PDB file of C-alpha atoms in Angstrom:
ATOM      1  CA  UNK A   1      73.509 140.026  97.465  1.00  0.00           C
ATOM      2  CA  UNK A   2      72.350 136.767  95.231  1.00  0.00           C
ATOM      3  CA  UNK A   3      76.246 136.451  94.285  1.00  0.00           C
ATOM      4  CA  UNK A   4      77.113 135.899  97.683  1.00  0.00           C
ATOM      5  CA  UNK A   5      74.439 133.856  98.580  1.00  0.00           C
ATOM      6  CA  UNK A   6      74.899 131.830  95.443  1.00  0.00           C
ATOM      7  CA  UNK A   7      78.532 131.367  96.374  1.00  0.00           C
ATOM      8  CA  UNK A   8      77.907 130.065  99.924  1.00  0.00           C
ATOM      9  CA  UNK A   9      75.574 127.694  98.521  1.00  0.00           C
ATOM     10  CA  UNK A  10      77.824 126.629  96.221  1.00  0.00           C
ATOM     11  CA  UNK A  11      81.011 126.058  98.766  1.00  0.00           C
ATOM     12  CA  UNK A  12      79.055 124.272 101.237  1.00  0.00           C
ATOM     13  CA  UNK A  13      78.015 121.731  97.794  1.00  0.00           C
ATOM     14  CA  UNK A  14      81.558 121.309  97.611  1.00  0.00           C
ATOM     15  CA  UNK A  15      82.301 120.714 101.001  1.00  0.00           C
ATOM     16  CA  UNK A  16      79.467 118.400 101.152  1.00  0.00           C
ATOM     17  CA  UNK A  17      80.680 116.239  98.341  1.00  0.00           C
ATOM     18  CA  UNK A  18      84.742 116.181  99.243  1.00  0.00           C
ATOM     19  CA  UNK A  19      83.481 115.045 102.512  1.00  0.00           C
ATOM     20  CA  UNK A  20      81.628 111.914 101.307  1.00  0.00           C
ATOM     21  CA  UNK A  21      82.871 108.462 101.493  1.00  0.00           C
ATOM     22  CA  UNK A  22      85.021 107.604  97.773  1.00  0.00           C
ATOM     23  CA  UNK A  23      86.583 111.719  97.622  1.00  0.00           C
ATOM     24  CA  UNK A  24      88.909 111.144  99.969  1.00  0.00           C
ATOM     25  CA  UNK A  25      92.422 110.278  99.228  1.00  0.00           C
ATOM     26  CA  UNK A  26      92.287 107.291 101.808  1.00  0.00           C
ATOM     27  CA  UNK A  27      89.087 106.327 100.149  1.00  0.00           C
ATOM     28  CA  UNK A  28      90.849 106.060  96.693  1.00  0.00           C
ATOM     29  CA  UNK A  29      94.438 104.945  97.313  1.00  0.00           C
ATOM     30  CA  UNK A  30      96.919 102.485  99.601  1.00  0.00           C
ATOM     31  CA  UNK A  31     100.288 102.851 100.180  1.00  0.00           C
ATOM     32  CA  UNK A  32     102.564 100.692 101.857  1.00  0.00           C
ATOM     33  CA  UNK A  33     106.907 100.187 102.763  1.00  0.00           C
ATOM     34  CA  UNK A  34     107.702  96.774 102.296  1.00  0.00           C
ATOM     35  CA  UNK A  35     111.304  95.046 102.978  1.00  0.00           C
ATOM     36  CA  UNK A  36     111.836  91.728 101.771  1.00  0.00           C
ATOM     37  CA  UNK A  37     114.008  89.632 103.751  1.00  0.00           C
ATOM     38  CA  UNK A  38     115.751  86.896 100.720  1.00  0.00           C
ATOM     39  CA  UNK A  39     116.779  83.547 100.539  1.00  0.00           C
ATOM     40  CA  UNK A  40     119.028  83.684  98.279  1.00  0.00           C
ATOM     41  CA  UNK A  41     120.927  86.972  97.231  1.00  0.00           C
ATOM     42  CA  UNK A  42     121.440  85.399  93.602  1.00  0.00           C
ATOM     43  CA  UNK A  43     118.368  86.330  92.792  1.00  0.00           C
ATOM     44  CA  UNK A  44     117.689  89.495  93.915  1.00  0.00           C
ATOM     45  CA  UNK A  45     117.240  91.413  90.599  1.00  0.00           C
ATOM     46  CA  UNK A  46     115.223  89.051  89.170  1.00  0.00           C
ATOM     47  CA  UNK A  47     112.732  89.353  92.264  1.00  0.00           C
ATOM     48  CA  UNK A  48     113.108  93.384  91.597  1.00  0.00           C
ATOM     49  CA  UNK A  49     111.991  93.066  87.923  1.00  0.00           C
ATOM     50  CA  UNK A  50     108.998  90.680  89.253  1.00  0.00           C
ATOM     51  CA  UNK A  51     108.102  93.362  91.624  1.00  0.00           C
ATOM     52  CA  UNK A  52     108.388  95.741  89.320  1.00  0.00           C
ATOM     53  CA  UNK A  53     106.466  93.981  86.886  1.00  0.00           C
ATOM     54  CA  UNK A  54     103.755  93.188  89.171  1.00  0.00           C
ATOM     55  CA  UNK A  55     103.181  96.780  89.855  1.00  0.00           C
ATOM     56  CA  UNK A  56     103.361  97.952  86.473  1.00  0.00           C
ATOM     57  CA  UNK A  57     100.623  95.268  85.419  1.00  0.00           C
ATOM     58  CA  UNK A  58      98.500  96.883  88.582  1.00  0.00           C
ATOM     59  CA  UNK A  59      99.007 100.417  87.578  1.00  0.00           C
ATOM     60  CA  UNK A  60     100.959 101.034  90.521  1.00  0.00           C
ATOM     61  CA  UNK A  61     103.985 103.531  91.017  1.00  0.00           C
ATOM     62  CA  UNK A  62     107.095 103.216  93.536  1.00  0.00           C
ATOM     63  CA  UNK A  63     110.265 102.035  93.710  1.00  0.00           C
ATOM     64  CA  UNK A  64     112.238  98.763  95.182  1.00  0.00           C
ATOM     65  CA  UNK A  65     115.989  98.753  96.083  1.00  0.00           C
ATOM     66  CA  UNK A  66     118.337  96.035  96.722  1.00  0.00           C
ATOM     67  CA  UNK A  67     120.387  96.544 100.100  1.00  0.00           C
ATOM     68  CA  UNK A  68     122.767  94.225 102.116  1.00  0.00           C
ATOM     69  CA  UNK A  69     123.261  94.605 105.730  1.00  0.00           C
ATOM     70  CA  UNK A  70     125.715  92.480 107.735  1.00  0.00           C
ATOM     71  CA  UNK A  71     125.377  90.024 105.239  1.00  0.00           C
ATOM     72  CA  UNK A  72     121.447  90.363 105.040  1.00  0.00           C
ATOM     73  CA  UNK A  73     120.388  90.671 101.439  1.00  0.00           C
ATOM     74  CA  UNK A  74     116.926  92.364 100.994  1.00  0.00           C
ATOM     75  CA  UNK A  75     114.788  94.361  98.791  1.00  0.00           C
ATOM     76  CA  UNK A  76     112.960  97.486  99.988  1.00  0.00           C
ATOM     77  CA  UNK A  77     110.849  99.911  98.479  1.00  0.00           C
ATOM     78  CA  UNK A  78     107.372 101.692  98.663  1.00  0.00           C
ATOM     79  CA  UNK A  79     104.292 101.458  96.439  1.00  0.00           C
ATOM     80  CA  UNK A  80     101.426 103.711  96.146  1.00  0.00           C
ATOM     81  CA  UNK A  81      97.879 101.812  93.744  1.00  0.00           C
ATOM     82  CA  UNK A  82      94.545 102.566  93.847  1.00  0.00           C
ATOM     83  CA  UNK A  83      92.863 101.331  97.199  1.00  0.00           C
ATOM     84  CA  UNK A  84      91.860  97.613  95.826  1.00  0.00           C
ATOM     85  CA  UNK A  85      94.898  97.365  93.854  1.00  0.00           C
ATOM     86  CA  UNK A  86      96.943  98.184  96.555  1.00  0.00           C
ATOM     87  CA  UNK A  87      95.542  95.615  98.699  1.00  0.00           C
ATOM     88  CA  UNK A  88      96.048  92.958  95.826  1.00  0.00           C
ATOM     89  CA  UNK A  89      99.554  93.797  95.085  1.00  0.00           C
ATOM     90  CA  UNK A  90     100.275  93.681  99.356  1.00  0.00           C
ATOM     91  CA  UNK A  91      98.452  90.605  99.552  1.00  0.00           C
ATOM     92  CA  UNK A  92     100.733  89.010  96.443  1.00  0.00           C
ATOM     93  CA  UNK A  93     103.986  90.000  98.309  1.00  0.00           C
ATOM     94  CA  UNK A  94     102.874  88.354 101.299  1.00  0.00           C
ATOM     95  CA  UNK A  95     101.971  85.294  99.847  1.00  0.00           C
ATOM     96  CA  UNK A  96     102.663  84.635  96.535  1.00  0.00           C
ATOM     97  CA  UNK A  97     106.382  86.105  95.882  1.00  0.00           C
ATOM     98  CA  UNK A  98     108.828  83.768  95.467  1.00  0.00           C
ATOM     99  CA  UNK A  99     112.232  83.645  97.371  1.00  0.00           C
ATOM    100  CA  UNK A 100     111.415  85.546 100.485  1.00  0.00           C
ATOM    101  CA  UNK A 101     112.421  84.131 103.802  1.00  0.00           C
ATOM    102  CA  UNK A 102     110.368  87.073 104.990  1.00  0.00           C
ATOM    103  CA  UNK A 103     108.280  90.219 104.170  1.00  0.00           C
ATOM    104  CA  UNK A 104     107.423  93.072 106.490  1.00  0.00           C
ATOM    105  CA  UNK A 105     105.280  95.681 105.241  1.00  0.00           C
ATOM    106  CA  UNK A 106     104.002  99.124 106.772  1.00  0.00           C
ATOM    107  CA  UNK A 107     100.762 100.122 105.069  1.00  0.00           C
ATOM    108  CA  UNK A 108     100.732 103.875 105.552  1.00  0.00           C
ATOM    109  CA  UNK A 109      97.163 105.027 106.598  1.00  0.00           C
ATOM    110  CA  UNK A 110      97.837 108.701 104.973  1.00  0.00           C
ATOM    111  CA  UNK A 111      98.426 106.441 101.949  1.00  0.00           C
ATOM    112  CA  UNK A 112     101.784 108.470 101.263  1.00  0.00           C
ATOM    113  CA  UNK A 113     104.860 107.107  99.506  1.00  0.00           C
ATOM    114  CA  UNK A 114     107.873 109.167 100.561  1.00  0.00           C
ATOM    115  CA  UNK A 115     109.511 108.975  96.897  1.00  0.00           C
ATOM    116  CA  UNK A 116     107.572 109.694  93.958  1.00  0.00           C
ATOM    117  CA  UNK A 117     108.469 108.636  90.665  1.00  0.00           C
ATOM    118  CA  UNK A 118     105.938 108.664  87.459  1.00  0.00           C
ATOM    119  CA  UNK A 119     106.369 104.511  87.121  1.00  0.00           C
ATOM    120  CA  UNK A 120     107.454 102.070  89.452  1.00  0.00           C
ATOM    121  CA  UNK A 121     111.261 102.078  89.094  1.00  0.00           C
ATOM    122  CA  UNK A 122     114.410  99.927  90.447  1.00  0.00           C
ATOM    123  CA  UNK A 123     116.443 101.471  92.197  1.00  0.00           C
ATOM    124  CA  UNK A 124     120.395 101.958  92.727  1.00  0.00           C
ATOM    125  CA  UNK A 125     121.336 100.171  95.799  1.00  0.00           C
ATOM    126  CA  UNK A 126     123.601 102.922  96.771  1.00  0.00           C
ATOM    127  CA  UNK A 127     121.393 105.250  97.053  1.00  0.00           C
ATOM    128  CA  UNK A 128     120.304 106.296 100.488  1.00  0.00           C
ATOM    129  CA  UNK A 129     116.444 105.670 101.260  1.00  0.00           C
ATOM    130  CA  UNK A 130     116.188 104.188 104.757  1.00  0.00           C
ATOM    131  CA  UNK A 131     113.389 105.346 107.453  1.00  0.00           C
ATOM    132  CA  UNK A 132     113.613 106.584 110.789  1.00  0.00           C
ATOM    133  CA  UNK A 133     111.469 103.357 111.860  1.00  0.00           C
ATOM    134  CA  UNK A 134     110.992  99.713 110.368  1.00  0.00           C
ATOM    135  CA  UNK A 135     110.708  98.215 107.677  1.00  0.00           C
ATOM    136  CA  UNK A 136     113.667  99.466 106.214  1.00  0.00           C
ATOM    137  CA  UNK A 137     115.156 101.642 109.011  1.00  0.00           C
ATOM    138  CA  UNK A 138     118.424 102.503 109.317  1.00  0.00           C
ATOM    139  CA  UNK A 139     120.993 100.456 110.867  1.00  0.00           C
ATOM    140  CA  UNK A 140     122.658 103.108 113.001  1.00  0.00           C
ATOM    141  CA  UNK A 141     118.885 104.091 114.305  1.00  0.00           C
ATOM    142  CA  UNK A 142     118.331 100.608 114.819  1.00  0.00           C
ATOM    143  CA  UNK A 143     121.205 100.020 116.868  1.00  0.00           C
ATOM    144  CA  UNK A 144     120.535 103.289 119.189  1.00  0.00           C
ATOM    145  CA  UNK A 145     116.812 101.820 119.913  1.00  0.00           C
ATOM    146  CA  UNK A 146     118.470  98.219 120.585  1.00  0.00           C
ATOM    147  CA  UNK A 147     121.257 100.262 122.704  1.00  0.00           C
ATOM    148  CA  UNK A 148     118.521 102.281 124.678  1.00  0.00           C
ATOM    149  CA  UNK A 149     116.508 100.949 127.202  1.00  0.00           C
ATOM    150  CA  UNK A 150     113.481 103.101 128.490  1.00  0.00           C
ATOM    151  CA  UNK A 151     114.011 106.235 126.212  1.00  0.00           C
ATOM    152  CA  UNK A 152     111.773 107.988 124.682  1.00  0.00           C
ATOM    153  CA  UNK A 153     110.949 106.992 120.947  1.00  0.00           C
ATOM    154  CA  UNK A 154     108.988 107.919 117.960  1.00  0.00           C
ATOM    155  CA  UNK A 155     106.056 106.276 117.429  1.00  0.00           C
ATOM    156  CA  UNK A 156     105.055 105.068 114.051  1.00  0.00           C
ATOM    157  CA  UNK A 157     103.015 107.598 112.792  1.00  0.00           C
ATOM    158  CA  UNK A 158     104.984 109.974 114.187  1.00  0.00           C
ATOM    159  CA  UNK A 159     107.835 109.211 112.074  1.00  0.00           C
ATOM    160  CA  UNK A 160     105.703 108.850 109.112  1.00  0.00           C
ATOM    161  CA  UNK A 161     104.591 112.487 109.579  1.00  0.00           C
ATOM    162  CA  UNK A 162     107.820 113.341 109.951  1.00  0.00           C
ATOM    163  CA  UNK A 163     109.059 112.489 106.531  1.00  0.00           C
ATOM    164  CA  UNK A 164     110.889 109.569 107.368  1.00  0.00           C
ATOM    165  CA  UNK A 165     114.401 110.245 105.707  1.00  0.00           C
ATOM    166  CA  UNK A 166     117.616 109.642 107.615  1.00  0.00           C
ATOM    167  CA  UNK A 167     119.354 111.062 104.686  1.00  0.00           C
ATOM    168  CA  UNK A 168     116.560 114.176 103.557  1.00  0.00           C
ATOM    169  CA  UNK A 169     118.937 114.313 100.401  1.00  0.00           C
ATOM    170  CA  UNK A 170     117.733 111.027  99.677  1.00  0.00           C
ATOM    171  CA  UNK A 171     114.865 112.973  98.040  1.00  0.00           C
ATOM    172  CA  UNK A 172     116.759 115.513  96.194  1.00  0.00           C
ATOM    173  CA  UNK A 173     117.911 113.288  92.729  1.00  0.00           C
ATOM    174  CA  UNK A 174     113.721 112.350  92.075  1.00  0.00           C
TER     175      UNK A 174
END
């Protein structure tokens, strides 16, 4: 009898404490999709080893990839920090990395990278990674929205819940 109440009282202490603010995995981490839009292709790998840099210096883990669409250089990727880091190292692509025309990022409120990796690593840039939605998506899914006027589409989240591959063997070679 005292076992069992002992071991209710002890899963409802657990529950209690998992449910308070700083346990939960939102609470702790931030994880984000970012593509960079560049200026100048030239210096593409240099901007990956910055990147890459930036996030080892942060703790961070993830990946950036250069890819070139109808002659569109850019560099995507995903990174996954701690919650204030992550907001730092967002905040530094935004503002303080040099040679990009643009940046669009997608900060993912499940905090989920789709490809884990044990450090933040570069990429090859033939290897297929691109999502269902943008940043990143992939050109032949961005050219059947375009094409499509009034369909039904995937919202954001949904396609984050969904797994977000094009290519699910994209995740087989982690």
């Amino acid at each position: 009898f005292w076992q069992i109440i002992f071991s209710i009282l002890i899963s409802t202490a657990v529950v209690k404490v998992y449910s308070q603010a700083g346990w939960k995995m939102t609470d702790r981490f931030y994880g984000f999709r970012y593509e960079i839009i560049l200026i100048d292709q030239s210096h593409a790998s240099e901007i990956s080893e910055t990147i890459q840099s930036q996030a080892d210096q942060l703790g961070c883990f993830g990946w950036v990839q250069q890819k070139s669409v109808s002659n569109i250089s850019s560099l995507v990727g995903e990174v996954r920090c701690s919650k204030s880091r992550g907001q730092s190292f967002e905040q530094w692509m935004k503002t303080e990395l040099s040679g990009a025309q643009s940046t669009e990022i997608l900060v993912y409120s499940d905090t989920k990278i789709r490809l884990h990796f044990s450090h933040f690593k570069i990429l090859e840039p033939s290897r297929e990674t691109c999502f269902l939605d943008s940043p990143h998506q992939c050109p032949d899914i961005k050219e059947k929205n375009s094409q499509s006027k009034g369909g039904k589409t995937r919202s954001d989240e949904e396609n984050n819940r969904a797994g977000m591959f094009h290519d699910a063997s994209a995740r087989n070679d982690l």
